[in-house]
Coordinates of C-alpha atoms in Angstrom, one line a residue:
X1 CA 90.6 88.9 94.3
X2 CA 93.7 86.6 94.0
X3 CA 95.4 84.5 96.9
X4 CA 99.1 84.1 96.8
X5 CA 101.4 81.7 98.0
X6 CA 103.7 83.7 100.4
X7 CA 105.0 80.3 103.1
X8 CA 103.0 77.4 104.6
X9 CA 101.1 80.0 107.0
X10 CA 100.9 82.8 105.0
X11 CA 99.1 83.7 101.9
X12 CA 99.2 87.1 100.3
X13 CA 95.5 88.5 99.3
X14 CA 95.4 90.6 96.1
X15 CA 92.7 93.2 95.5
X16 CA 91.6 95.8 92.7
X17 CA 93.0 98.6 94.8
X18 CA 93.1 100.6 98.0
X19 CA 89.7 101.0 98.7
X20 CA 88.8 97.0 98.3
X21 CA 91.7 96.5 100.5
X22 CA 90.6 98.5 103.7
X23 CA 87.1 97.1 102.7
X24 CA 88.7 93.3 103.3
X25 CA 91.0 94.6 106.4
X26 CA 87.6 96.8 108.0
X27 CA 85.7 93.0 107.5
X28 CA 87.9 90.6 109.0
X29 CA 88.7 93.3 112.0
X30 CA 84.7 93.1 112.5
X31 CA 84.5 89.9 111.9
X32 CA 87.5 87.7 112.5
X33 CA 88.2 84.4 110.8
X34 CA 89.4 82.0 114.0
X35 CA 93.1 81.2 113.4
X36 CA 94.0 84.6 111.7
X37 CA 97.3 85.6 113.6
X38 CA 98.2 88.7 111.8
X39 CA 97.0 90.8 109.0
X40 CA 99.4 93.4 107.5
X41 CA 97.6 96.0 105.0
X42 CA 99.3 97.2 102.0
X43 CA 98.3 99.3 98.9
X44 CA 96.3 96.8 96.9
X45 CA 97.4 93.3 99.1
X46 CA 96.5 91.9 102.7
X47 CA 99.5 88.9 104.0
X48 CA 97.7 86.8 106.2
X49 CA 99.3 84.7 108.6
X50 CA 97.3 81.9 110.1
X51 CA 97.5 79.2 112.6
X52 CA 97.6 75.4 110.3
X53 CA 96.1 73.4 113.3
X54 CA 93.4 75.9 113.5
X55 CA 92.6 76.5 109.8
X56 CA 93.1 75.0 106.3
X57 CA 94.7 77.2 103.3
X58 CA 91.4 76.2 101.4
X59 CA 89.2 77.1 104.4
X60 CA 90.6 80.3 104.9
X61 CA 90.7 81.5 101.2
X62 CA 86.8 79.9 101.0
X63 CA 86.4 82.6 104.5
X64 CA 87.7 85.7 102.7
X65 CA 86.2 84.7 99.4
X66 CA 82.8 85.4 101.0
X67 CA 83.7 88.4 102.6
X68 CA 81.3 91.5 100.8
X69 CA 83.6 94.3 99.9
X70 CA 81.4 96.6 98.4
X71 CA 80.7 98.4 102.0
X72 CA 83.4 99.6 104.3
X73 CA 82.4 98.9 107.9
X74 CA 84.7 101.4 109.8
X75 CA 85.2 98.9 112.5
X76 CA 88.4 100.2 113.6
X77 CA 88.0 104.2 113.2
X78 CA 89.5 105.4 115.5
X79 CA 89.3 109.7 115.3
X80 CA 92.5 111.4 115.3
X81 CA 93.4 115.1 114.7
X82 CA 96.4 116.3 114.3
X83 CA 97.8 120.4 114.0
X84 CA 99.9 121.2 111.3
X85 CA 102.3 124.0 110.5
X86 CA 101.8 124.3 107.4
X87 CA 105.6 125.7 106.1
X88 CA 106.8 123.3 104.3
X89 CA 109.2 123.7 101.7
X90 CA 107.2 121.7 98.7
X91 CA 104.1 123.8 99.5
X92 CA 104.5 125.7 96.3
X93 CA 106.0 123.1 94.3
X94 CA 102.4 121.0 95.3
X95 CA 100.9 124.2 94.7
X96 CA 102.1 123.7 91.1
X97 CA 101.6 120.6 90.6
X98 CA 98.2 121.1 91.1
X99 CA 97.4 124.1 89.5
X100 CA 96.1 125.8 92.6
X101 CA 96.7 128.2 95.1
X102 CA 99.2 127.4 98.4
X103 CA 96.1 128.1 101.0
X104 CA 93.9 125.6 98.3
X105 CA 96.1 123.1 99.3
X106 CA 96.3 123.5 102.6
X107 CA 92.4 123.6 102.3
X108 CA 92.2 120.6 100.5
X109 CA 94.4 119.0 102.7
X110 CA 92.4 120.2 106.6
X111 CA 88.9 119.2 105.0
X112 CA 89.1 115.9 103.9
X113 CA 89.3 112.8 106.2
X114 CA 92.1 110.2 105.8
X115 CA 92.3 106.9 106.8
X116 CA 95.3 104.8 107.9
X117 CA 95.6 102.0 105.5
X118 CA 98.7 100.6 106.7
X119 CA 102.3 101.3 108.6
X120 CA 105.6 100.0 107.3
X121 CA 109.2 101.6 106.3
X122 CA 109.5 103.2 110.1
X123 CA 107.7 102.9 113.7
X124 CA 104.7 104.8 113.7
X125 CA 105.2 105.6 110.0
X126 CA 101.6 105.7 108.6
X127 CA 100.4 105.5 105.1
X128 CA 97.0 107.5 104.9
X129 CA 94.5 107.7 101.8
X130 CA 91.7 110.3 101.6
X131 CA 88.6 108.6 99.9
X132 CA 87.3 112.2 98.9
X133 CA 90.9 113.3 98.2
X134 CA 92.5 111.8 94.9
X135 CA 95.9 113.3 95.0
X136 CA 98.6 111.9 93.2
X137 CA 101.8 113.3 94.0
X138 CA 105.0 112.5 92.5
X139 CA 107.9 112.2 94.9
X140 CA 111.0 114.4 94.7
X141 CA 113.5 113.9 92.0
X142 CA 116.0 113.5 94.6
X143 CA 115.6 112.3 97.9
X144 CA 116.6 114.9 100.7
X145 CA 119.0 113.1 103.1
X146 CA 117.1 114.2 106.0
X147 CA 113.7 114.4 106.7
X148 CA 112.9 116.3 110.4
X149 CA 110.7 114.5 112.9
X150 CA 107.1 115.7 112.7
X151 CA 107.1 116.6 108.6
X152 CA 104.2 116.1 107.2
X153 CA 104.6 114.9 103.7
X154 CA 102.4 113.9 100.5
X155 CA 103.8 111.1 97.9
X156 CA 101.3 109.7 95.4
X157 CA 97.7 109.3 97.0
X158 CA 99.3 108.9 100.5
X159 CA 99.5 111.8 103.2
X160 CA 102.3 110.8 106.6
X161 CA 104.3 112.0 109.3
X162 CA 107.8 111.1 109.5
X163 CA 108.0 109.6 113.4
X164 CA 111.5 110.5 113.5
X165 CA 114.6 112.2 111.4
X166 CA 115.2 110.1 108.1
X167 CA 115.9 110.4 104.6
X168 CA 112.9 110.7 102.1
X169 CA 111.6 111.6 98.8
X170 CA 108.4 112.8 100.1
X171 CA 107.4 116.4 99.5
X172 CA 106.9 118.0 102.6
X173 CA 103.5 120.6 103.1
X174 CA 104.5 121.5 107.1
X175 CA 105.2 120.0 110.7
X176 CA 103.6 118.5 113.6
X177 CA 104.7 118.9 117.0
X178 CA 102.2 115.5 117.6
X179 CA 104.8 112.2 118.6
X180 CA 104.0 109.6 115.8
X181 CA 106.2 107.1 118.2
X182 CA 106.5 107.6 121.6
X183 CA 107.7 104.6 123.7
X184 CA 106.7 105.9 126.8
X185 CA 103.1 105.8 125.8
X186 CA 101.2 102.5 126.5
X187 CA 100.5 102.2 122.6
X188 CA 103.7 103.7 121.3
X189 CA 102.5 104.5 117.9
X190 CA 99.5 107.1 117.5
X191 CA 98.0 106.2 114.1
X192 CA 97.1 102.4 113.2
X193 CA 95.4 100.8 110.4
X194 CA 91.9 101.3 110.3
X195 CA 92.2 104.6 112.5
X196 CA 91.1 108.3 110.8
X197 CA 92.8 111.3 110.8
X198 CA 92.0 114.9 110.4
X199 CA 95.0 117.5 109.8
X200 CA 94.1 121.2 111.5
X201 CA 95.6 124.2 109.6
X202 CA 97.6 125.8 113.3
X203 CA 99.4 128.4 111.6
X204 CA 102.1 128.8 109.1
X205 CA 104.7 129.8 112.1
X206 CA 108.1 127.6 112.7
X207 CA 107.3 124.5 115.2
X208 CA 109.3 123.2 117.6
X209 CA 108.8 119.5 118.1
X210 CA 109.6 117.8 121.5
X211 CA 110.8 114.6 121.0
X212 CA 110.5 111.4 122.9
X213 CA 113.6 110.0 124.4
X214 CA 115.5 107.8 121.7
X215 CA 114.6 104.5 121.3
X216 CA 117.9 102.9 121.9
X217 CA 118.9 103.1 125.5
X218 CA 120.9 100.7 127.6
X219 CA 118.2 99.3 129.6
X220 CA 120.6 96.8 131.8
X221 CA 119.4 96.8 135.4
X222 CA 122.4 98.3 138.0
X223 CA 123.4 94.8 139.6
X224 CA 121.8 94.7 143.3
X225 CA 124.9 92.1 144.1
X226 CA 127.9 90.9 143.4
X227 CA 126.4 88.1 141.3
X228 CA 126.8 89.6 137.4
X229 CA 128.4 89.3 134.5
X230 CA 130.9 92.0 133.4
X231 CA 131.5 92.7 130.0
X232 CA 135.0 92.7 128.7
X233 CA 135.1 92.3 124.5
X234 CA 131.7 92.1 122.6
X235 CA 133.2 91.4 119.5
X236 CA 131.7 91.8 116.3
X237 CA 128.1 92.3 117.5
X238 CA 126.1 91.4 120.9
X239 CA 122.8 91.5 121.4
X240 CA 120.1 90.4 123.7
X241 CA 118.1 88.4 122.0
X242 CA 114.4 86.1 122.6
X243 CA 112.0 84.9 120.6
X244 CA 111.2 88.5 119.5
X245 CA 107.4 90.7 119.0
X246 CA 104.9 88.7 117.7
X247 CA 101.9 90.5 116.7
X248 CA 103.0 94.0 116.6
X249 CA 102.4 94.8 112.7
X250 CA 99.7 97.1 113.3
X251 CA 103.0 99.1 115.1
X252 CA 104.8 99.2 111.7
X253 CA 107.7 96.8 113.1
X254 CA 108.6 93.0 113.0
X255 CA 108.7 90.6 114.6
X256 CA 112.7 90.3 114.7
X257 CA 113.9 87.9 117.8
X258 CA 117.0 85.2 117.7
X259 CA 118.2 84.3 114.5
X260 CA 118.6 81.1 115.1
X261 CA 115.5 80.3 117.5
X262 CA 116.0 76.7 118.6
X263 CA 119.6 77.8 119.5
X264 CA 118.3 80.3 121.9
X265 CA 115.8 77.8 123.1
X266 CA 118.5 74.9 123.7
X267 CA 120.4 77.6 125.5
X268 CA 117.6 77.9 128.0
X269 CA 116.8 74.6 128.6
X270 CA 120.6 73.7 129.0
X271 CA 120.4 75.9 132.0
X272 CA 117.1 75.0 133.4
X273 CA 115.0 78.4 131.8
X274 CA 112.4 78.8 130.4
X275 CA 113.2 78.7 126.5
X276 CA 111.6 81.5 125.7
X277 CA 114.3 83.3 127.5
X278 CA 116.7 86.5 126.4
X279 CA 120.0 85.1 125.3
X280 CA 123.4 86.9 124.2
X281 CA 123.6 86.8 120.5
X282 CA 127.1 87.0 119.5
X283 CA 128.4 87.2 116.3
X284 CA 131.5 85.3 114.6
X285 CA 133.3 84.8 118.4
X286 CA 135.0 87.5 120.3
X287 CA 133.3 87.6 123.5
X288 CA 134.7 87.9 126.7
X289 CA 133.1 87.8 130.2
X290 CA 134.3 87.4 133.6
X291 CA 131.8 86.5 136.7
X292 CA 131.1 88.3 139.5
X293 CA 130.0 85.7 142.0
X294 CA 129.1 81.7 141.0
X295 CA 126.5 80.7 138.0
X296 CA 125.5 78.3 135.5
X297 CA 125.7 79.2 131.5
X298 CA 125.3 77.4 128.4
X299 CA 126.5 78.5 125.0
X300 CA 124.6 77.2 121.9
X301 CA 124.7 77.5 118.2
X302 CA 127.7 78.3 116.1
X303 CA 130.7 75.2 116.4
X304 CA 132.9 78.1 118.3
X305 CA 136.1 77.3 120.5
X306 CA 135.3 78.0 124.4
X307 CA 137.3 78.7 127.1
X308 CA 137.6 79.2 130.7
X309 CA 140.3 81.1 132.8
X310 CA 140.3 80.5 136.5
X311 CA 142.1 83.7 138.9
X312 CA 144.8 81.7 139.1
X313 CA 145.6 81.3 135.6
X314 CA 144.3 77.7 134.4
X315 CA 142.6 77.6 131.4
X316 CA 140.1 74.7 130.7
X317 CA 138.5 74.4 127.2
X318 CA 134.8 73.7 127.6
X319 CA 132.0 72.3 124.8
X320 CA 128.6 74.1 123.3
X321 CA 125.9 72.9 124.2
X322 CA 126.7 71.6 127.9
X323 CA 126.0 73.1 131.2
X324 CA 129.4 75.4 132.2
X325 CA 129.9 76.1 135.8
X326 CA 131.5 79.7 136.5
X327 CA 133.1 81.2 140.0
X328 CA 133.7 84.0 141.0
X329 CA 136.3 85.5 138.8
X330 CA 136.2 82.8 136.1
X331 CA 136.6 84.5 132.1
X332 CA 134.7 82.7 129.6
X333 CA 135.7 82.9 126.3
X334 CA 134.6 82.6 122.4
X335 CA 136.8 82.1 119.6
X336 CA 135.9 82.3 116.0
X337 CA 133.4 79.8 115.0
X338 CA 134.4 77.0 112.7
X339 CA 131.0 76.9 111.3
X340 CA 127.7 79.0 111.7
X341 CA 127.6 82.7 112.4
X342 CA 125.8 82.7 116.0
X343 CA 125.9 82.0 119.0
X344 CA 123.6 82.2 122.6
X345 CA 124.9 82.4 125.7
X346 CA 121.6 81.8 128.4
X347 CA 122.3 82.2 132.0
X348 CA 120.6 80.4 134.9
X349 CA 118.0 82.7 135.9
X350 CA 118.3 84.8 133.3
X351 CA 119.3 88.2 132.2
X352 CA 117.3 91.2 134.1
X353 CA 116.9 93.5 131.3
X354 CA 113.7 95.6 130.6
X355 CA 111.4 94.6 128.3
X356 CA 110.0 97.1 124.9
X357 CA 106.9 96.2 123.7
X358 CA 106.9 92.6 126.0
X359 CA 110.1 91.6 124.3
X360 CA 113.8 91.7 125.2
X361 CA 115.1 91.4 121.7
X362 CA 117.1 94.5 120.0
X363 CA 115.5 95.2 116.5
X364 CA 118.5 96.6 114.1
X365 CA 116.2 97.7 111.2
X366 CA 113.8 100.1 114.2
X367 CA 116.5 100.3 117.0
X368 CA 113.9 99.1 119.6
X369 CA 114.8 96.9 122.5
X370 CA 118.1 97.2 124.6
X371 CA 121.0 98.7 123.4
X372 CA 123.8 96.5 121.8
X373 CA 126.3 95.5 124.3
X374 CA 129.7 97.7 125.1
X375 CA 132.9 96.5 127.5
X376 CA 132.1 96.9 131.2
X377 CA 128.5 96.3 130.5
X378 CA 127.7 94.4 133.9
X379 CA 124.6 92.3 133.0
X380 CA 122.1 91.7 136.2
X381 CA 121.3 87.9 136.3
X382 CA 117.8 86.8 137.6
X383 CA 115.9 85.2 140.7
X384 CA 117.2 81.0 139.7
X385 CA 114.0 79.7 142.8
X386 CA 111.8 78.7 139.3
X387 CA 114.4 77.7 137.0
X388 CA 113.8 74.1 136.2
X389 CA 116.2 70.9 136.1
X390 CA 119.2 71.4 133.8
X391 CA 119.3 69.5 130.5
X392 CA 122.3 67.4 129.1
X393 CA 120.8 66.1 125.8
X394 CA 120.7 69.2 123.8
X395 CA 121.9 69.3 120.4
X396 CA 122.2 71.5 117.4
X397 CA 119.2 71.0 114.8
X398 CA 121.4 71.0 112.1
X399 CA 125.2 70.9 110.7
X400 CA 126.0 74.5 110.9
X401 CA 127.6 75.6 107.8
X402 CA 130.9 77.1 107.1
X403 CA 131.9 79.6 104.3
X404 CA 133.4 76.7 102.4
X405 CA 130.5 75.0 102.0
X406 CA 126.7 75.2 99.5
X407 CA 123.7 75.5 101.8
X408 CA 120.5 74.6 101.1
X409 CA 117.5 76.0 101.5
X410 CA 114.1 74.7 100.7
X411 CA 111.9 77.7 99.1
X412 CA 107.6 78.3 98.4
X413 CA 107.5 80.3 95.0
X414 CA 105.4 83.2 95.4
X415 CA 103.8 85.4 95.9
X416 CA 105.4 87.7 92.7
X417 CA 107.3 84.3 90.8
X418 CA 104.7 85.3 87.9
X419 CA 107.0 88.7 87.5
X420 CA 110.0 87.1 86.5
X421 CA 111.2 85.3 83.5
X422 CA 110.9 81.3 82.9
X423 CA 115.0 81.8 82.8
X424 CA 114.8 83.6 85.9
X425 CA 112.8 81.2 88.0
X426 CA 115.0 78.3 86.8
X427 CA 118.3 80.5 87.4
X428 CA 116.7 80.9 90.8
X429 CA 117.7 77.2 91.7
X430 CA 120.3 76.1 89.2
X431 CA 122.6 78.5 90.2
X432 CA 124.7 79.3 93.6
X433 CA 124.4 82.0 95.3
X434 CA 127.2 83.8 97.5
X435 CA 126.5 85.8 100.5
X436 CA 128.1 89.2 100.9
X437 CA 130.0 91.0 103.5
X438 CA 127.2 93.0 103.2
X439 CA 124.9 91.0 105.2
X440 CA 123.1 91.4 108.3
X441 CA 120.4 90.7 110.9
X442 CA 117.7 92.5 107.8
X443 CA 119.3 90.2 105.5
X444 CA 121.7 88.5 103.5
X445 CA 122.3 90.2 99.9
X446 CA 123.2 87.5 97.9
X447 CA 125.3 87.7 94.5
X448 CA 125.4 85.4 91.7
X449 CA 126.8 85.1 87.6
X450 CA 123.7 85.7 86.4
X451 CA 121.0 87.9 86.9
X452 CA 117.2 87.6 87.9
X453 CA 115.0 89.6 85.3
X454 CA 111.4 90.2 85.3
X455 CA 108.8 90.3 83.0
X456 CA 106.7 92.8 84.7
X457 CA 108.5 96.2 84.9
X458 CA 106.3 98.4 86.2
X459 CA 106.5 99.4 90.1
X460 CA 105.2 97.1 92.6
X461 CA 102.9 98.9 95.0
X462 CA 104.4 98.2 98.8
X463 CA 103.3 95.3 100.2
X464 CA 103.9 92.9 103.3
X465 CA 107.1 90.9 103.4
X466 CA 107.8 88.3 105.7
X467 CA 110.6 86.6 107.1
X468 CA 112.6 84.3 104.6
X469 CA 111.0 86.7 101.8
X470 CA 113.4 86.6 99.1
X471 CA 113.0 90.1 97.3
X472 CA 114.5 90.5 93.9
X473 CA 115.5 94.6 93.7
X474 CA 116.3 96.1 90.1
X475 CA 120.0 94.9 90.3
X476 CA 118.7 91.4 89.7
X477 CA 120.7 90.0 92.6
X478 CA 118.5 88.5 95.6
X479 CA 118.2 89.6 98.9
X480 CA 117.0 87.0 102.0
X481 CA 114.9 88.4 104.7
X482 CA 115.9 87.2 108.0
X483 CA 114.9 88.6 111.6
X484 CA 115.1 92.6 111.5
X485 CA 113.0 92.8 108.2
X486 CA 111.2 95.6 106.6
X487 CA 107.6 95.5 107.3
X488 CA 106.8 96.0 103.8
X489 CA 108.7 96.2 100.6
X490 CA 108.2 97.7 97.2
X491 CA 110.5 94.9 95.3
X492 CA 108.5 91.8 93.9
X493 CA 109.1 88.2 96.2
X494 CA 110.0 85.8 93.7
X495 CA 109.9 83.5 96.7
X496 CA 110.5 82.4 100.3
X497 CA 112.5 79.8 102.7
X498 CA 110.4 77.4 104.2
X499 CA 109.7 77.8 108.3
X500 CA 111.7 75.0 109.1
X501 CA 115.2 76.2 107.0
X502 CA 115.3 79.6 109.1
X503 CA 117.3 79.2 111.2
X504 CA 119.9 77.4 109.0
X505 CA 119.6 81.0 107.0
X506 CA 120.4 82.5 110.3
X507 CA 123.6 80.5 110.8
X508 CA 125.4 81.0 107.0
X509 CA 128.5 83.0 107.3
X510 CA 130.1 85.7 104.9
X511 CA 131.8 83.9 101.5
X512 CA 129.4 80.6 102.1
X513 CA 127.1 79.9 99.2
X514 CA 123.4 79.5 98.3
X515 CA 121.5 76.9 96.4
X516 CA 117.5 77.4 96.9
X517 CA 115.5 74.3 96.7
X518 CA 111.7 75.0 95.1
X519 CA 109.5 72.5 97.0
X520 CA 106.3 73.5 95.0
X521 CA 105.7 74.8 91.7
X522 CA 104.0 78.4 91.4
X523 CA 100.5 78.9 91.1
X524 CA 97.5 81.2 92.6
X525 CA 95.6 79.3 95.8
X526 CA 91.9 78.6 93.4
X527 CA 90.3 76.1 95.9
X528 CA 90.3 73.2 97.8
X529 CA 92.8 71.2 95.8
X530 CA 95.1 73.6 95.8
X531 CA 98.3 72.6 98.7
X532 CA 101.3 75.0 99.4

């Protein structure tokens, strides 16, 4: 067992394999260590996210250090069964493989049990092992561009469904008509870590499978008066946005949220919300509202020109971070920003949009929450009778950065720093790194003169990623995590932004360059003198 450096509240947990992994997971869902926040399974690693004020790093690796792994306590097994068609096209190529018969493997596959030992690359995509079953199957030599909803498909020792329609390199044995994901359901995604699942042989005729409705759907409440906010130019990219899904791992999706948190929250309080709030994201400028009926806004973030146009043609320019007063009629503005990327727009008694899984927040990566904003949107504003007192001290937490400028960003090394070269670890730091147009709300991809290389070549088993992850892929160049993150990743961490630096990640344009700061050296967690 090995404990990881992953960020000042996370640590990465490295086991001999699957089977002491879901032994660990099985014992701290039994018996849970106080603080523990989340807990997201991989192959052969658990990250653990704990609470500082609640628990040490040196109590909590002490905890899990104690934990007895040779027994699995099947706390969480939960029975599922679900009916498979088994057509699939790679029946006979698995056949093969194996050196059996089709109806062997279909055998093979009905009477063993498999448990769910962790979610990740889609909602309600789940990785299931067979203890009795040691298949391992290699994927496809090429990928098929689509993958239908419902396939049931094998790739190493793992067995899934695909939730919905994606591309893949599994080999697929049939189809379900089960929904993996189903919004509509109270716990949208059927299988979880922890829970087991049979497979039932139903037939070898085509299935139809009846999907849920998509995820994406404008969820903007009809306006019940004149008091709204019509949508006239969403520029680059609008989104609502909050402090996003904590806690909904076990779902296979992130936490996702603003991209520049206390913006959002300075946004709130500027108009006397709550700062927990849904905002407008906006990216680079753009935006243009008018208002239907009088109400109080704030804009926050990004160093962005504003401006107001009354009916009658006056045009007053108004500051971020200041309380704005709209009538009826009023269009409000944003111009490119001078510095940052973002901005958030709160409005006195809020937005009334619908809420997925207890958050407003649109999740690019799942396409979960309500859909990105169009022109003639007409947004629903809130009850204002518990808004609090308006706030006129608000400022922005940092300098926002501008393409012309280096950023810096204070990084943890780990967990996978030990993968990579002495030259690459110091390259890491010494040299800039330029963000591409290629860059979004999963991530900046980052390009410098020199590449990262690694010592260890062979795969990396997936494993939990967190936000600020910085994953090194087999180009060498670095890509930063931010909000909309994958779950899990199969590309070693060489290391990962401090908490506090963010939301200045959040903020750096296209063209603006990268220096990372290391503010610890590498090395595994051993005991109680060992500090992040």
């Amino acid at each position: 067992m090995r404990f990881l450096p992953v960020n000042f509240n996370t640590i990465m947990v490295e086991l001999s394999g699957l089977a002491e992994t879901l032994a660990l997971l099985d014992s701290l869902n039994i018996a849970p260590v106080p603080g523990v926040e989340e807990i997201i399974p991989a192959a052969r690693t658990l990250m653990i996210r704990f609470r500082l004020a609640k628990i040490s790093v040196q109590q909590l690796v002490a905890e899990i250090s104690s934990r007895d792994l040779r027994a699995r306590g099947h706390a969480t097994g939960k029975q599922i069964e679900i009916p498979v068609h088994y057509n699939g096209d790679d029946l006979a190529t698995i056949a093969e493989i194996l050196g059996v018969t089709v109806s062997e493997v279909i055998r093979r596959h009905t009477e063993n049990e498999y448990t769910v030992a962790f979610t990740g690359f889609a909602p309600g995509f789940a990785y299931m092992v067979s203890e009795t079953l040691q298949w391992n199957i290699p994927r496809r030599n090429t990928p098929r561009t689509r993958i239908p909803a419902g396939a049931v498909a094998l790739a190493g020792e793992f067995s899934s469904v695909y939730p919905q329609a994606s591309p893949g390199g599994w080999q697929i044995i049939g189809i379900t008509t089960e929904r993996m994901w189903d919004l509509s359901r109270s716990s949208p995604a059927l299988l979880q870590p922890g829970y087991r699942v049979n497979f039932r042989d139903v037939g070898h005729t085509p299935a139809t499978v009846s999907l849920p409705e998509a995820a994406i759907k404008n969820t903007l409440s009809t306006p019940e008066t004149d008091c709204h906010l019509e949508i006239l130019s969403v520029g680059l990219q609008t989104l609502f946005q909050d402090l996003g899904r904590v806690g909904q791992s076990g779902l296979g999706i992130s936490e996702s949220g603003a991209m520049d948190k206390n913006a959002l929250r300075c946004a709130n309080r500027v108009v006397g919300n709550s700062s927990d709030q849904a905002c407008l994201e906006i990216v680079q400028g753009g935006f243009k509202a008018i208002a239907h009926g009088p109400m109080l806004v704030a804009i926050t973030g990004a160093s962005c020109p504003i401006e107001v146009k009354t009916p009658s043609g006056e045009i007053f320019n108004v500051n971020t971070y200041q309380p704005i007063d709209l009538n009826d009629g009023d269009e409000i503005s944003l111009g490119m920003p001078a510095a940052g990327m973002r901005s958030y727009l709160a409005v006195r008694g809020s937005f009334a949009v619908s809420a997925t899984l207890s958050s407003h927040s649109f999740d690019t990566l799942s396409n979960i929450g309500p859909a990105p904003l169009k022109v003639s949107d007409k947004l629903a504003i809130g009850e204002t009778s518990h808004c609090a007192a308006v706030s006129f001290s608000e400022t922005p937490a940092f300098n926002m950065p501008d393409k012309n400028e280096v950023v810096v960003l204070d990084i943890i090394l780990g967990p996978r720093t030990d993968w990579f070269t002495q030259e690459a670890i110091e390259l890491l730091s010494k040299q800039d790194w330029q963000v591409t147009p290629q860059s979004n709300r999963i991530g900046l991809r980052l390009n410098g003169e020199c590449l990262l290389s690694r010592i260890q070549q062979q795969e990396l088993p997936s494993e939990g990623t967190c936000v600020g992850a910085i994953q090194i892929p087999a180009s060498g160049q670095p890509v930063l995590f931010l909000a909309d993150h994958p779950l899990t990743g199969g590309y070693p961490v060489i290391a990962s932004v401090a908490d506090y630096h963010l939301d200045l990640a959040g903020q750096i344009p296209v063209n603006a360059k990268i220096r990372f700061n290391p503010i610890s050296q590498f090395h595994e967690i051993q005991g109680s003198k060992d500090l992040l």
